[in-house]
mmCIF file of C-alpha atoms in Angstrom:
data_model
loop_
_atom_site.group_PDB
_atom_site.id
_atom_site.type_symbol
_atom_site.label_atom_id
_atom_site.label_comp_id
_atom_site.label_asym_id
_atom_site.label_seq_id
_atom_site.Cartn_x
_atom_site.Cartn_y
_atom_site.Cartn_z
ATOM 1 C CA MET A 1 -141.907 18.135 -29.998
ATOM 2 C CA LYS A 2 -140.578 15.109 -27.349
ATOM 3 C CA ILE A 3 -138.119 14.125 -30.162
ATOM 4 C CA LEU A 4 -136.856 17.265 -30.644
ATOM 5 C CA ARG A 5 -136.157 17.651 -27.108
ATOM 6 C CA HIS A 6 -134.469 14.363 -27.023
ATOM 7 C CA SER A 7 -132.506 15.335 -30.042
ATOM 8 C CA PHE A 8 -131.319 18.573 -28.464
ATOM 9 C CA SER A 9 -130.278 16.690 -24.953
ATOM 10 C CA PHE A 10 -128.394 14.262 -27.020
ATOM 11 C CA ILE A 11 -126.608 16.872 -28.867
ATOM 12 C CA VAL A 12 -125.880 18.618 -25.745
ATOM 13 C CA PHE A 13 -124.601 15.733 -23.883
ATOM 14 C CA PHE A 14 -122.432 14.828 -26.959
ATOM 15 C CA SER A 15 -121.058 18.425 -27.329
ATOM 16 C CA PHE A 16 -119.918 18.413 -23.667
ATOM 17 C CA PHE A 17 -118.782 14.559 -23.942
ATOM 18 C CA THR A 18 -116.710 15.580 -26.919
ATOM 19 C CA ILE A 19 -114.878 18.587 -25.386
ATOM 20 C CA ALA A 20 -114.271 16.474 -22.199
ATOM 21 C CA LEU A 21 -112.535 13.852 -24.531
ATOM 22 C CA LEU A 22 -110.494 16.554 -25.970
ATOM 23 C CA PHE A 23 -109.205 17.913 -22.778
ATOM 24 C CA ILE A 24 -108.231 14.255 -21.295
ATOM 25 C CA ALA A 25 -106.584 13.542 -24.674
ATOM 26 C CA TYR A 26 -104.708 16.938 -24.253
ATOM 27 C CA ALA A 27 -103.527 16.072 -20.673
ATOM 28 C CA ALA A 28 -102.802 12.815 -21.914
ATOM 29 C CA PHE A 29 -100.641 13.894 -24.926
ATOM 30 C CA SER A 30 -99.142 16.658 -22.813
ATOM 31 C CA ALA A 31 -98.278 14.148 -19.928
ATOM 32 C CA GLU A 32 -96.223 12.446 -22.491
ATOM 33 C CA ILE A 33 -94.142 14.913 -23.173
ATOM 34 C CA THR A 34 -91.239 14.927 -20.743
ATOM 35 C CA LEU A 35 -88.490 16.909 -19.447
ATOM 36 C CA ASP A 36 -85.879 15.057 -21.079
ATOM 37 C CA ASP A 37 -87.983 15.566 -24.065
ATOM 38 C CA CYS A 38 -87.416 19.089 -23.727
ATOM 39 C CA ARG A 39 -83.910 18.986 -22.506
ATOM 40 C CA ALA A 40 -83.127 17.206 -25.708
ATOM 41 C CA LEU A 41 -83.986 20.822 -27.518
ATOM 42 C CA GLY A 42 -81.235 22.365 -25.582
ATOM 43 C CA LEU A 43 -83.426 25.315 -24.790
ATOM 44 C CA PRO A 44 -83.755 26.074 -21.002
ATOM 45 C CA VAL A 45 -86.658 24.575 -19.342
ATOM 46 C CA LEU A 46 -89.019 26.342 -16.482
ATOM 47 C CA THR A 47 -91.073 24.234 -14.230
ATOM 48 C CA ILE A 48 -93.805 25.765 -12.327
ATOM 49 C CA GLU A 49 -95.586 23.893 -9.278
ATOM 50 C CA THR A 50 -98.565 25.846 -7.801
ATOM 51 C CA GLU A 51 -99.848 25.199 -4.466
ATOM 52 C CA GLY A 52 -102.374 22.735 -4.218
ATOM 53 C CA ALA A 53 -101.522 22.088 -8.045
ATOM 54 C CA LYS A 54 -104.315 24.893 -8.609
ATOM 55 C CA LYS A 55 -104.914 26.070 -12.479
ATOM 56 C CA ILE A 56 -104.017 29.564 -13.245
ATOM 57 C CA LYS A 57 -107.427 30.996 -14.255
ATOM 58 C CA SER A 58 -107.030 34.642 -12.967
ATOM 59 C CA LYS A 59 -104.895 37.992 -14.291
ATOM 60 C CA GLU A 60 -105.893 39.689 -11.181
ATOM 61 C CA LYS A 61 -105.356 37.166 -8.014
ATOM 62 C CA TYR A 62 -101.524 35.498 -7.811
ATOM 63 C CA LEU A 63 -101.171 31.789 -6.834
ATOM 64 C CA ASN A 64 -98.255 30.763 -4.477
ATOM 65 C CA ALA A 65 -95.653 28.679 -6.348
ATOM 66 C CA GLN A 66 -92.320 27.187 -6.635
ATOM 67 C CA TYR A 67 -89.797 27.372 -9.512
ATOM 68 C CA VAL A 68 -86.902 25.558 -11.259
ATOM 69 C CA LEU A 69 -85.406 26.684 -14.126
ATOM 70 C CA ILE A 70 -82.318 24.868 -15.980
ATOM 71 C CA ASP A 71 -80.224 26.499 -18.174
ATOM 72 C CA GLU A 72 -79.381 23.432 -20.523
ATOM 73 C CA ALA A 73 -76.555 25.608 -22.117
ATOM 74 C CA THR A 74 -74.377 26.361 -18.988
ATOM 75 C CA GLY A 75 -75.960 23.871 -16.600
ATOM 76 C CA GLU A 76 -77.062 26.879 -14.387
ATOM 77 C CA GLU A 77 -79.862 26.432 -11.785
ATOM 78 C CA SER A 78 -82.296 29.022 -10.072
ATOM 79 C CA PHE A 79 -85.093 28.007 -7.782
ATOM 80 C CA GLY A 80 -87.301 29.418 -5.029
ATOM 81 C CA ALA A 81 -90.656 30.528 -4.333
ATOM 82 C CA CYS A 82 -92.590 32.566 -6.687
ATOM 83 C CA LYS A 83 -96.473 33.730 -7.729
ATOM 84 C CA ILE A 84 -97.616 33.459 -10.896
ATOM 85 C CA ARG A 85 -101.247 34.891 -12.530
ATOM 86 C CA GLY A 86 -102.235 35.411 -15.983
ATOM 87 C CA ARG A 87 -101.394 38.450 -18.062
ATOM 88 C CA GLY A 88 -102.666 39.850 -21.141
ATOM 89 C CA ASN A 89 -105.871 40.791 -22.944
ATOM 90 C CA THR A 90 -106.700 39.181 -26.265
ATOM 91 C CA THR A 91 -105.246 36.274 -25.260
ATOM 92 C CA TRP A 92 -107.424 35.845 -22.644
ATOM 93 C CA GLN A 93 -110.354 36.809 -24.104
ATOM 94 C CA THR A 94 -110.315 34.995 -27.707
ATOM 95 C CA ARG A 95 -111.578 31.272 -27.524
ATOM 96 C CA GLU A 96 -109.224 30.249 -30.262
ATOM 97 C CA LEU A 97 -106.366 31.124 -28.076
ATOM 98 C CA TYR A 98 -105.749 28.401 -25.551
ATOM 99 C CA LYS A 99 -102.455 28.550 -24.764
ATOM 100 C CA LYS A 100 -101.928 31.530 -22.034
ATOM 101 C CA PRO A 101 -99.369 34.063 -21.211
ATOM 102 C CA TYR A 102 -98.268 34.586 -17.481
ATOM 103 C CA LEU A 103 -96.561 36.985 -15.050
ATOM 104 C CA LEU A 104 -94.052 35.432 -13.041
ATOM 105 C CA LYS A 105 -93.150 37.166 -9.480
ATOM 106 C CA LEU A 106 -90.083 35.692 -7.983
ATOM 107 C CA GLY A 107 -89.631 35.988 -4.150
ATOM 108 C CA GLU A 108 -86.725 38.197 -4.853
ATOM 109 C CA LYS A 109 -84.595 39.968 -7.498
ATOM 110 C CA LYS A 110 -82.644 37.220 -9.218
ATOM 111 C CA SER A 111 -81.090 36.967 -12.721
ATOM 112 C CA LEU A 112 -82.344 34.410 -14.915
ATOM 113 C CA LEU A 113 -80.597 33.345 -17.539
ATOM 114 C CA GLY A 114 -77.957 35.979 -17.699
ATOM 115 C CA LEU A 115 -80.455 38.667 -17.660
ATOM 116 C CA PRO A 116 -80.377 41.491 -15.234
ATOM 117 C CA ALA A 117 -81.606 40.585 -11.756
ATOM 118 C CA ALA A 118 -85.279 41.613 -11.377
ATOM 119 C CA GLU A 119 -88.468 40.384 -9.405
ATOM 120 C CA LYS A 120 -91.206 40.190 -12.274
ATOM 121 C CA TRP A 121 -90.841 38.436 -15.379
ATOM 122 C CA VAL A 122 -93.408 37.938 -18.580
ATOM 123 C CA LEU A 123 -93.508 34.167 -20.040
ATOM 124 C CA MET A 124 -94.999 35.077 -23.233
ATOM 125 C CA ALA A 125 -97.007 32.321 -25.035
ATOM 126 C CA ASN A 126 -97.218 33.863 -28.722
ATOM 127 C CA THR A 127 -100.135 32.132 -28.984
ATOM 128 C CA ALA A 128 -101.357 33.936 -31.834
ATOM 129 C CA ASP A 129 -97.820 33.616 -33.702
ATOM 130 C CA LYS A 130 -97.513 30.128 -35.356
ATOM 131 C CA THR A 131 -94.061 31.037 -35.963
ATOM 132 C CA GLN A 132 -93.650 32.006 -32.790
ATOM 133 C CA LEU A 133 -90.986 34.478 -34.304
ATOM 134 C CA ARG A 134 -92.587 37.878 -34.645
ATOM 135 C CA ASN A 135 -91.595 39.304 -31.027
ATOM 136 C CA PHE A 136 -88.359 37.783 -31.423
ATOM 137 C CA TYR A 137 -87.694 39.675 -34.677
ATOM 138 C CA ALA A 138 -88.818 42.731 -33.271
ATOM 139 C CA GLU A 139 -86.575 42.321 -30.191
ATOM 140 C CA TYR A 140 -83.700 42.085 -33.229
ATOM 141 C CA LEU A 141 -84.901 44.774 -35.176
ATOM 142 C CA ALA A 142 -84.488 47.074 -31.653
ATOM 143 C CA SER A 143 -81.291 45.668 -30.426
ATOM 144 C CA ARG A 144 -79.379 45.320 -33.830
ATOM 145 C CA VAL A 145 -80.656 47.070 -36.546
ATOM 146 C CA TRP A 146 -82.491 50.426 -35.080
ATOM 147 C CA ASN A 147 -80.753 49.960 -31.909
ATOM 148 C CA SER A 148 -80.083 53.711 -30.512
ATOM 149 C CA LEU A 149 -83.403 52.961 -28.042
ATOM 150 C CA PRO A 150 -82.409 53.342 -24.714
ATOM 151 C CA TRP A 151 -83.472 50.070 -23.764
ATOM 152 C CA THR A 152 -85.161 47.118 -25.202
ATOM 153 C CA PRO A 153 -86.345 44.167 -23.350
ATOM 154 C CA LYS A 154 -84.562 41.165 -23.800
ATOM 155 C CA SER A 155 -85.873 37.628 -23.965
ATOM 156 C CA ARG A 156 -85.023 34.043 -24.061
ATOM 157 C CA TYR A 157 -86.817 30.991 -25.520
ATOM 158 C CA ILE A 158 -87.885 28.419 -22.688
ATOM 159 C CA SER A 159 -89.831 25.179 -22.409
ATOM 160 C CA LEU A 160 -92.406 25.532 -19.921
ATOM 161 C CA PHE A 161 -94.090 22.560 -17.534
ATOM 162 C CA VAL A 162 -97.004 23.612 -15.197
ATOM 163 C CA ASN A 163 -97.881 21.371 -12.056
ATOM 164 C CA GLY A 164 -95.711 18.109 -14.196
ATOM 165 C CA GLN A 165 -97.416 18.868 -17.418
ATOM 166 C CA TYR A 166 -95.703 20.565 -20.567
ATOM 167 C CA ASN A 167 -97.071 23.731 -21.520
ATOM 168 C CA GLY A 168 -95.282 24.476 -24.484
ATOM 169 C CA LEU A 169 -92.671 26.952 -25.932
ATOM 170 C CA TYR A 170 -92.677 30.603 -24.516
ATOM 171 C CA GLN A 171 -90.372 33.348 -24.280
ATOM 172 C CA ILE A 172 -89.521 34.714 -20.814
ATOM 173 C CA TYR A 173 -89.430 38.430 -21.089
ATOM 174 C CA GLU A 174 -88.207 41.215 -18.744
ATOM 175 C CA LYS A 175 -90.973 43.220 -17.854
ATOM 176 C CA ILE A 176 -91.576 46.867 -18.848
ATOM 177 C CA GLU A 177 -91.018 48.662 -15.438
ATOM 178 C CA ALA A 178 -89.079 51.700 -14.109
ATOM 179 C CA VAL A 179 -86.855 49.552 -12.035
ATOM 180 C CA SER A 180 -83.032 48.934 -11.787
ATOM 181 C CA GLY A 181 -81.808 47.076 -14.829
ATOM 182 C CA ARG A 182 -84.851 48.058 -16.880
ATOM 183 C CA VAL A 183 -86.434 51.135 -18.259
ATOM 184 C CA PRO A 184 -83.822 53.785 -17.631
ATOM 185 C CA VAL A 185 -85.533 56.045 -15.713
ATOM 186 C CA ASP A 186 -85.804 56.293 -11.631
ATOM 187 C CA GLU A 187 -89.552 57.166 -10.605
ATOM 188 C CA ASN A 188 -88.345 58.635 -7.330
ATOM 189 C CA ASP A 189 -86.707 61.474 -9.445
ATOM 190 C CA GLY A 190 -90.369 62.576 -10.871
ATOM 191 C CA SER A 191 -89.736 60.292 -14.051
ATOM 192 C CA PHE A 192 -92.384 57.650 -14.841
ATOM 193 C CA VAL A 193 -93.727 55.231 -17.532
ATOM 194 C CA PHE A 194 -96.714 55.365 -19.440
ATOM 195 C CA ALA A 195 -98.550 53.755 -22.262
ATOM 196 C CA VAL A 196 -101.630 54.033 -25.020
ATOM 197 C CA ASN A 197 -104.498 51.842 -23.562
ATOM 198 C CA SER A 198 -107.526 51.872 -25.608
ATOM 199 C CA ARG A 199 -109.410 49.704 -22.860
ATOM 200 C CA LEU A 200 -108.337 52.115 -19.960
ATOM 201 C CA ASN A 201 -107.968 49.600 -17.519
ATOM 202 C CA LYS A 202 -105.298 50.468 -15.140
ATOM 203 C CA GLU A 203 -105.011 52.233 -11.706
ATOM 204 C CA TRP A 204 -104.904 55.546 -13.267
ATOM 205 C CA ASN A 205 -106.169 56.257 -17.098
ATOM 206 C CA PHE A 206 -107.149 59.659 -18.856
ATOM 207 C CA THR A 207 -108.085 60.550 -22.409
ATOM 208 C CA SER A 208 -106.040 63.442 -23.983
ATOM 209 C CA GLU A 209 -107.323 66.253 -25.934
ATOM 210 C CA HIS A 210 -106.572 64.673 -29.160
ATOM 211 C CA GLY A 211 -108.644 61.289 -28.218
ATOM 212 C CA VAL A 212 -105.439 59.394 -27.130
ATOM 213 C CA ARG A 213 -106.409 56.802 -24.309
ATOM 214 C CA PHE A 214 -103.547 56.550 -21.853
ATOM 215 C CA SER A 215 -102.455 55.085 -18.627
ATOM 216 C CA ILE A 216 -99.720 55.875 -16.146
ATOM 217 C CA ARG A 217 -97.958 53.114 -14.896
ATOM 218 C CA THR A 218 -95.999 53.222 -11.404
ATOM 219 C CA THR A 219 -94.176 50.429 -9.446
ATOM 220 C CA ILE A 220 -93.927 52.982 -5.861
ATOM 221 C CA HIS A 221 -96.518 54.512 -4.027
ATOM 222 C CA ALA A 222 -97.904 57.541 -6.076
ATOM 223 C CA ASP A 223 -100.544 59.283 -4.696
ATOM 224 C CA GLU A 224 -103.443 61.157 -6.817
ATOM 225 C CA ASN A 225 -101.445 64.493 -6.961
ATOM 226 C CA GLU A 226 -98.359 62.730 -7.944
ATOM 227 C CA MET A 227 -100.617 60.763 -10.791
ATOM 228 C CA LYS A 228 -102.454 64.330 -11.869
ATOM 229 C CA ARG A 229 -98.694 65.990 -11.879
ATOM 230 C CA ARG A 230 -97.768 62.749 -14.406
ATOM 231 C CA GLU A 231 -100.801 63.371 -16.379
ATOM 232 C CA SER A 232 -100.616 67.150 -16.527
ATOM 233 C CA ILE A 233 -96.985 66.407 -18.135
ATOM 234 C CA VAL A 234 -98.120 64.113 -20.777
ATOM 235 C CA ARG A 235 -101.005 66.757 -21.663
ATOM 236 C CA LEU A 236 -98.411 69.277 -21.902
ATOM 237 C CA ALA A 237 -95.972 67.403 -24.462
ATOM 238 C CA GLU A 238 -98.965 66.922 -26.599
ATOM 239 C CA GLU A 239 -99.910 70.575 -26.483
ATOM 240 C CA LYS A 240 -96.489 71.271 -27.634
ATOM 241 C CA LEU A 241 -96.398 68.613 -30.223
ATOM 242 C CA PHE A 242 -99.473 70.083 -31.463
ATOM 243 C CA SER A 243 -98.322 73.385 -31.704
ATOM 244 C CA SER A 244 -94.991 72.220 -33.916
ATOM 245 C CA SER A 245 -92.635 71.862 -30.667
ATOM 246 C CA LEU A 246 -90.448 68.847 -30.264
ATOM 247 C CA GLU A 247 -88.841 70.442 -27.372
ATOM 248 C CA MET A 248 -90.275 67.537 -24.814
ATOM 249 C CA PHE A 249 -89.564 64.884 -27.603
ATOM 250 C CA ASP A 250 -86.703 62.837 -27.691
ATOM 251 C CA VAL A 251 -86.882 62.597 -31.661
ATOM 252 C CA SER A 252 -84.580 59.769 -32.527
ATOM 253 C CA SER A 253 -86.646 57.013 -29.937
ATOM 254 C CA PHE A 254 -89.764 58.220 -31.670
ATOM 255 C CA ALA A 255 -88.160 57.888 -35.383
ATOM 256 C CA GLU A 256 -86.664 54.467 -35.100
ATOM 257 C CA TRP A 257 -89.850 53.291 -32.606
ATOM 258 C CA TYR A 258 -91.711 54.380 -35.888
ATOM 259 C CA LEU A 259 -89.481 52.391 -38.581
ATOM 260 C CA ILE A 260 -89.468 48.926 -36.578
ATOM 261 C CA ASN A 261 -93.418 48.922 -36.230
ATOM 262 C CA GLU A 262 -94.094 50.440 -39.449
ATOM 263 C CA LEU A 263 -91.870 47.786 -41.259
ATOM 264 C CA THR A 264 -93.812 45.152 -39.569
ATOM 265 C CA LYS A 265 -96.814 47.184 -39.729
ATOM 266 C CA ASN A 266 -97.863 46.103 -36.366
ATOM 267 C CA HIS A 267 -101.598 46.570 -35.783
ATOM 268 C CA ASP A 268 -101.569 47.331 -32.201
ATOM 269 C CA ALA A 269 -98.803 50.139 -32.813
ATOM 270 C CA ASN A 270 -101.202 52.819 -34.398
ATOM 271 C CA PHE A 271 -101.861 54.091 -31.139
ATOM 272 C CA GLY A 272 -104.325 51.612 -30.105
ATOM 273 C CA SER A 273 -102.737 49.551 -27.237
ATOM 274 C CA SER A 274 -99.338 48.421 -26.019
ATOM 275 C CA CYS A 275 -97.393 51.277 -27.283
ATOM 276 C CA TYR A 276 -95.229 52.160 -24.386
ATOM 277 C CA LEU A 277 -93.577 55.799 -23.521
ATOM 278 C CA TYR A 278 -91.587 57.075 -20.667
ATOM 279 C CA TYR A 279 -90.656 60.511 -19.541
ATOM 280 C CA ASP A 280 -87.068 61.554 -18.212
ATOM 281 C CA SER A 281 -87.486 64.058 -15.600
ATOM 282 C CA LYS A 282 -84.150 65.053 -15.653
ATOM 283 C CA LEU A 283 -83.949 65.604 -19.452
ATOM 284 C CA ASN A 284 -87.582 66.851 -19.679
ATOM 285 C CA LYS A 285 -88.379 64.611 -22.216
ATOM 286 C CA ILE A 286 -90.699 61.879 -23.501
ATOM 287 C CA PHE A 287 -88.895 58.707 -24.969
ATOM 288 C CA MET A 288 -90.916 56.244 -27.237
ATOM 289 C CA GLY A 289 -90.630 52.448 -26.555
ATOM 290 C CA PRO A 290 -89.558 50.219 -25.848
ATOM 291 C CA ALA A 291 -90.874 47.901 -28.871
ATOM 292 C CA TRP A 292 -93.395 45.635 -27.626
ATOM 293 C CA ASP A 293 -96.242 43.114 -28.802
ATOM 294 C CA PHE A 294 -95.542 42.108 -32.203
ATOM 295 C CA ASP A 295 -97.783 39.182 -32.404
ATOM 296 C CA ILE A 296 -100.370 40.440 -35.003
ATOM 297 C CA ALA A 297 -97.574 42.256 -37.180
ATOM 298 C CA ALA A 298 -95.981 40.931 -40.318
ATOM 299 C CA GLY A 299 -99.051 39.881 -41.909
ATOM 300 C CA ASN A 300 -100.367 38.093 -39.204
ATOM 301 C CA ILE A 301 -103.697 39.815 -39.362
ATOM 302 C CA SER A 302 -106.645 39.786 -41.331
ATOM 303 C CA TRP A 303 -108.320 43.182 -41.098
ATOM 304 C CA ASP A 304 -107.673 46.911 -41.444
ATOM 305 C CA ASP A 305 -105.423 46.126 -44.515
ATOM 306 C CA CYS A 306 -102.587 45.006 -42.354
ATOM 307 C CA ASP A 307 -102.521 42.052 -44.336
ATOM 308 C CA LYS A 308 -101.499 43.856 -47.113
ATOM 309 C CA PRO A 309 -97.967 45.175 -47.749
ATOM 310 C CA GLU A 310 -98.350 48.310 -48.929
ATOM 311 C CA GLY A 311 -99.831 51.546 -47.186
ATOM 312 C CA PHE A 312 -99.080 53.441 -44.140
ATOM 313 C CA TRP A 313 -100.304 52.267 -41.200
ATOM 314 C CA ILE A 314 -98.294 53.700 -38.323
ATOM 315 C CA LYS A 315 -97.934 57.064 -39.785
ATOM 316 C CA ASN A 316 -101.557 57.502 -39.538
ATOM 317 C CA ALA A 317 -101.642 57.481 -35.508
ATOM 318 C CA VAL A 318 -102.514 60.657 -33.842
ATOM 319 C CA TRP A 319 -99.386 61.900 -32.303
ATOM 320 C CA TYR A 320 -97.352 60.597 -35.406
ATOM 321 C CA GLU A 321 -99.430 62.388 -37.612
ATOM 322 C CA ALA A 322 -98.533 65.661 -36.043
ATOM 323 C CA LEU A 323 -94.430 64.480 -35.918
ATOM 324 C CA PHE A 324 -94.713 63.879 -39.949
ATOM 325 C CA GLU A 325 -96.022 67.482 -40.233
ATOM 326 C CA ASN A 326 -92.522 68.601 -38.842
ATOM 327 C CA PRO A 327 -90.022 68.843 -41.786
ATOM 328 C CA ALA A 328 -86.900 67.600 -39.514
ATOM 329 C CA PHE A 329 -88.653 64.874 -38.083
ATOM 330 C CA LYS A 330 -89.738 63.430 -41.601
ATOM 331 C CA GLU A 331 -85.944 63.998 -42.901
ATOM 332 C CA LEU A 332 -84.784 62.159 -39.832
ATOM 333 C CA VAL A 333 -86.927 58.862 -40.711
ATOM 334 C CA LYS A 334 -85.731 59.031 -44.091
ATOM 335 C CA GLN A 335 -82.059 59.218 -42.754
ATOM 336 C CA LYS A 336 -82.440 56.310 -40.327
ATOM 337 C CA TRP A 337 -84.153 54.193 -43.096
ATOM 338 C CA ARG A 338 -81.527 55.022 -45.660
ATOM 339 C CA GLU A 339 -78.541 54.034 -43.048
ATOM 340 C CA LYS A 340 -80.392 50.709 -42.168
ATOM 341 C CA ARG A 341 -81.910 49.579 -45.420
ATOM 342 C CA GLU A 342 -78.875 46.636 -45.583
ATOM 343 C CA ALA A 343 -79.234 45.695 -42.369
ATOM 344 C CA VAL A 344 -83.208 45.473 -42.908
ATOM 345 C CA THR A 345 -82.387 42.853 -45.627
ATOM 346 C CA ALA A 346 -79.911 41.010 -43.900
ATOM 347 C CA SER A 347 -82.632 40.665 -41.022
ATOM 348 C CA PHE A 348 -84.691 38.354 -43.491
ATOM 349 C CA ASP A 349 -81.574 35.599 -43.190
ATOM 350 C CA PHE A 350 -81.739 35.836 -39.541
ATOM 351 C CA ILE A 351 -85.481 34.909 -39.537
ATOM 352 C CA GLN A 352 -84.530 31.982 -41.408
ATOM 353 C CA GLN A 353 -82.058 31.133 -39.219
ATOM 354 C CA GLU A 354 -83.685 31.183 -36.145
ATOM 355 C CA ALA A 355 -86.404 29.145 -37.595
ATOM 356 C CA SER A 356 -84.220 26.281 -38.634
ATOM 357 C CA SER A 357 -83.136 26.451 -34.900
ATOM 358 C CA LEU A 358 -86.511 26.794 -33.300
ATOM 359 C CA LYS A 359 -88.367 24.253 -35.356
ATOM 360 C CA ALA A 360 -87.993 21.144 -33.158
ATOM 361 C CA ALA A 361 -89.264 23.467 -30.443
ATOM 362 C CA VAL A 362 -91.860 24.789 -32.410
ATOM 363 C CA LEU A 363 -93.397 21.325 -33.625
ATOM 364 C CA LEU A 364 -93.247 19.791 -29.969
ATOM 365 C CA ASN A 365 -95.251 22.994 -29.006
ATOM 366 C CA ASP A 366 -97.624 22.428 -31.761
ATOM 367 C CA ALA A 367 -97.962 18.536 -31.097
ATOM 368 C CA VAL A 368 -99.966 19.987 -28.074
ATOM 369 C CA TRP A 369 -101.835 23.091 -29.241
ATOM 370 C CA LYS A 370 -102.355 21.871 -32.914
ATOM 371 C CA ASN A 371 -101.986 25.665 -34.329
ATOM 372 C CA ILE A 372 -100.144 24.845 -38.083
ATOM 373 C CA GLY A 373 -102.331 24.516 -40.478
ATOM 374 C CA HIS A 374 -105.477 25.263 -38.599
ATOM 375 C CA ARG A 375 -108.044 27.850 -38.036
ATOM 376 C CA GLN A 376 -107.057 30.178 -35.366
ATOM 377 C CA TRP A 377 -107.229 34.232 -34.437
ATOM 378 C CA PRO A 378 -106.266 36.465 -36.074
ATOM 379 C CA HIS A 379 -106.807 34.292 -39.178
ATOM 380 C CA ALA A 380 -104.158 35.521 -41.337
ATOM 381 C CA PRO A 381 -104.684 35.268 -45.385
ATOM 382 C CA GLY A 382 -104.064 31.899 -46.711
ATOM 383 C CA TRP A 383 -103.543 30.034 -43.265
ATOM 384 C CA LYS A 384 -105.672 27.070 -44.747
ATOM 385 C CA LYS A 385 -103.036 26.394 -47.450
ATOM 386 C CA ARG A 386 -99.925 26.587 -44.959
ATOM 387 C CA LYS A 387 -99.791 23.137 -43.669
ATOM 388 C CA THR A 388 -96.063 23.577 -42.293
ATOM 389 C CA TYR A 389 -94.016 25.465 -40.068
ATOM 390 C CA GLU A 390 -91.585 26.367 -43.018
ATOM 391 C CA SER A 391 -94.787 27.651 -45.225
ATOM 392 C CA GLU A 392 -95.616 29.995 -42.159
ATOM 393 C CA VAL A 393 -92.014 31.261 -41.839
ATOM 394 C CA GLU A 394 -91.899 31.672 -45.866
ATOM 395 C CA TYR A 395 -94.885 33.674 -45.302
ATOM 396 C CA MET A 396 -93.460 36.019 -42.639
ATOM 397 C CA ILE A 397 -90.545 36.788 -44.572
ATOM 398 C CA ASP A 398 -92.409 37.191 -48.106
ATOM 399 C CA PHE A 399 -94.690 39.813 -46.328
ATOM 400 C CA LEU A 400 -91.357 42.049 -44.698
ATOM 401 C CA LYS A 401 -89.649 41.740 -48.081
ATOM 402 C CA LYS A 402 -92.700 43.341 -50.020
ATOM 403 C CA ARG A 403 -93.244 45.700 -47.151
ATOM 404 C CA SER A 404 -89.668 47.129 -47.013
ATOM 405 C CA GLN A 405 -89.581 47.326 -50.768
ATOM 406 C CA TRP A 406 -92.839 49.331 -50.602
ATOM 407 C CA LEU A 407 -91.254 51.558 -47.958
ATOM 408 C CA ASP A 408 -88.195 52.180 -49.877
ATOM 409 C CA SER A 409 -90.457 54.043 -52.351
ATOM 410 C CA ALA A 410 -93.207 55.679 -49.909
ATOM 411 C CA LEU A 411 -91.134 57.208 -47.536
ATOM 412 C CA PHE A 412 -88.999 59.050 -49.892
ATOM 413 C CA SER A 413 -92.013 60.445 -51.387
ATOM 414 C CA LEU A 414 -93.325 61.772 -48.686
#
């Protein structure tokens, strides 16, 4: 027994020692990647220095910080006081996803990298996506293919440094919120943003009569009566939907959001989480969108058959099942697919071109985080065989090609 106890102690000590060495090695390697290395990529560089060089560990508590953002293409520079905290859900809960996303809050509204001025910005890590392209591709689909959605959040790739260390390749994104320049409604006139959120972990949450879990968002002070009013609007819209009335729905936005997410077979978009909607009080209509959160789309997943190009996924979501019972909505979806089929085919070339221009930045990121060719959630099928960035991109494109071919037949068979 003494030998076993000593052996166990040694194993524990060795495990902790190994982990410590790995973190030391990461810090040392990360420190070797300099600002000049990243500037040579031609991407903007964002540096964050937290007060007292504190680590960003919380999704709830902001840290005071200073930022400097330099656009290498234009030479423009933005800097000042800010606050930063973690954001996201799965990325913070999954042990294999070490690179974390953040929420950046500036001291005042500013335009960053040519995007409309705002105070809050999302720093998307794309940790689960070895191509680093899936969110950007969805943005492309929503802005250049099915581009009738009233607003699509725009992004720019950046290199991020935190407290002097290279943190990797990120996308700086416009945040989904009802403020000037973003979601095109004004909360002061009774409009609002809400989202499907299975976690029910926001300030105001409820479950609808048909089992959909919603969270209502707000950027202004809204008392309990106001939040109840908003909830009642969503409940009324759902009641009308299941009574075959689409009078409270902007059907064009629902059709285009559907096609973007069905083409990519986006797992979260099956009314599980990260599905955003908003109510426009002036029109008395609910709009679907914007498109958001595609890191486990386009075959980058290993469950619920979302790794397979065949089979409907979004169509089976609660509200969409009801929508597809309406012949007019069904025909609208077919029409929009038919109109943009050639643009979908052309989008595969866009992925390849973007991958070529992004490759050096991805490999620099991978030098730190070691994602390509390694086990990593969500464990997309065949990951062991894909040892290069090119093979990951090829896997994504191949999935989308097969998926689009399947939809050609399946949509017109409805």
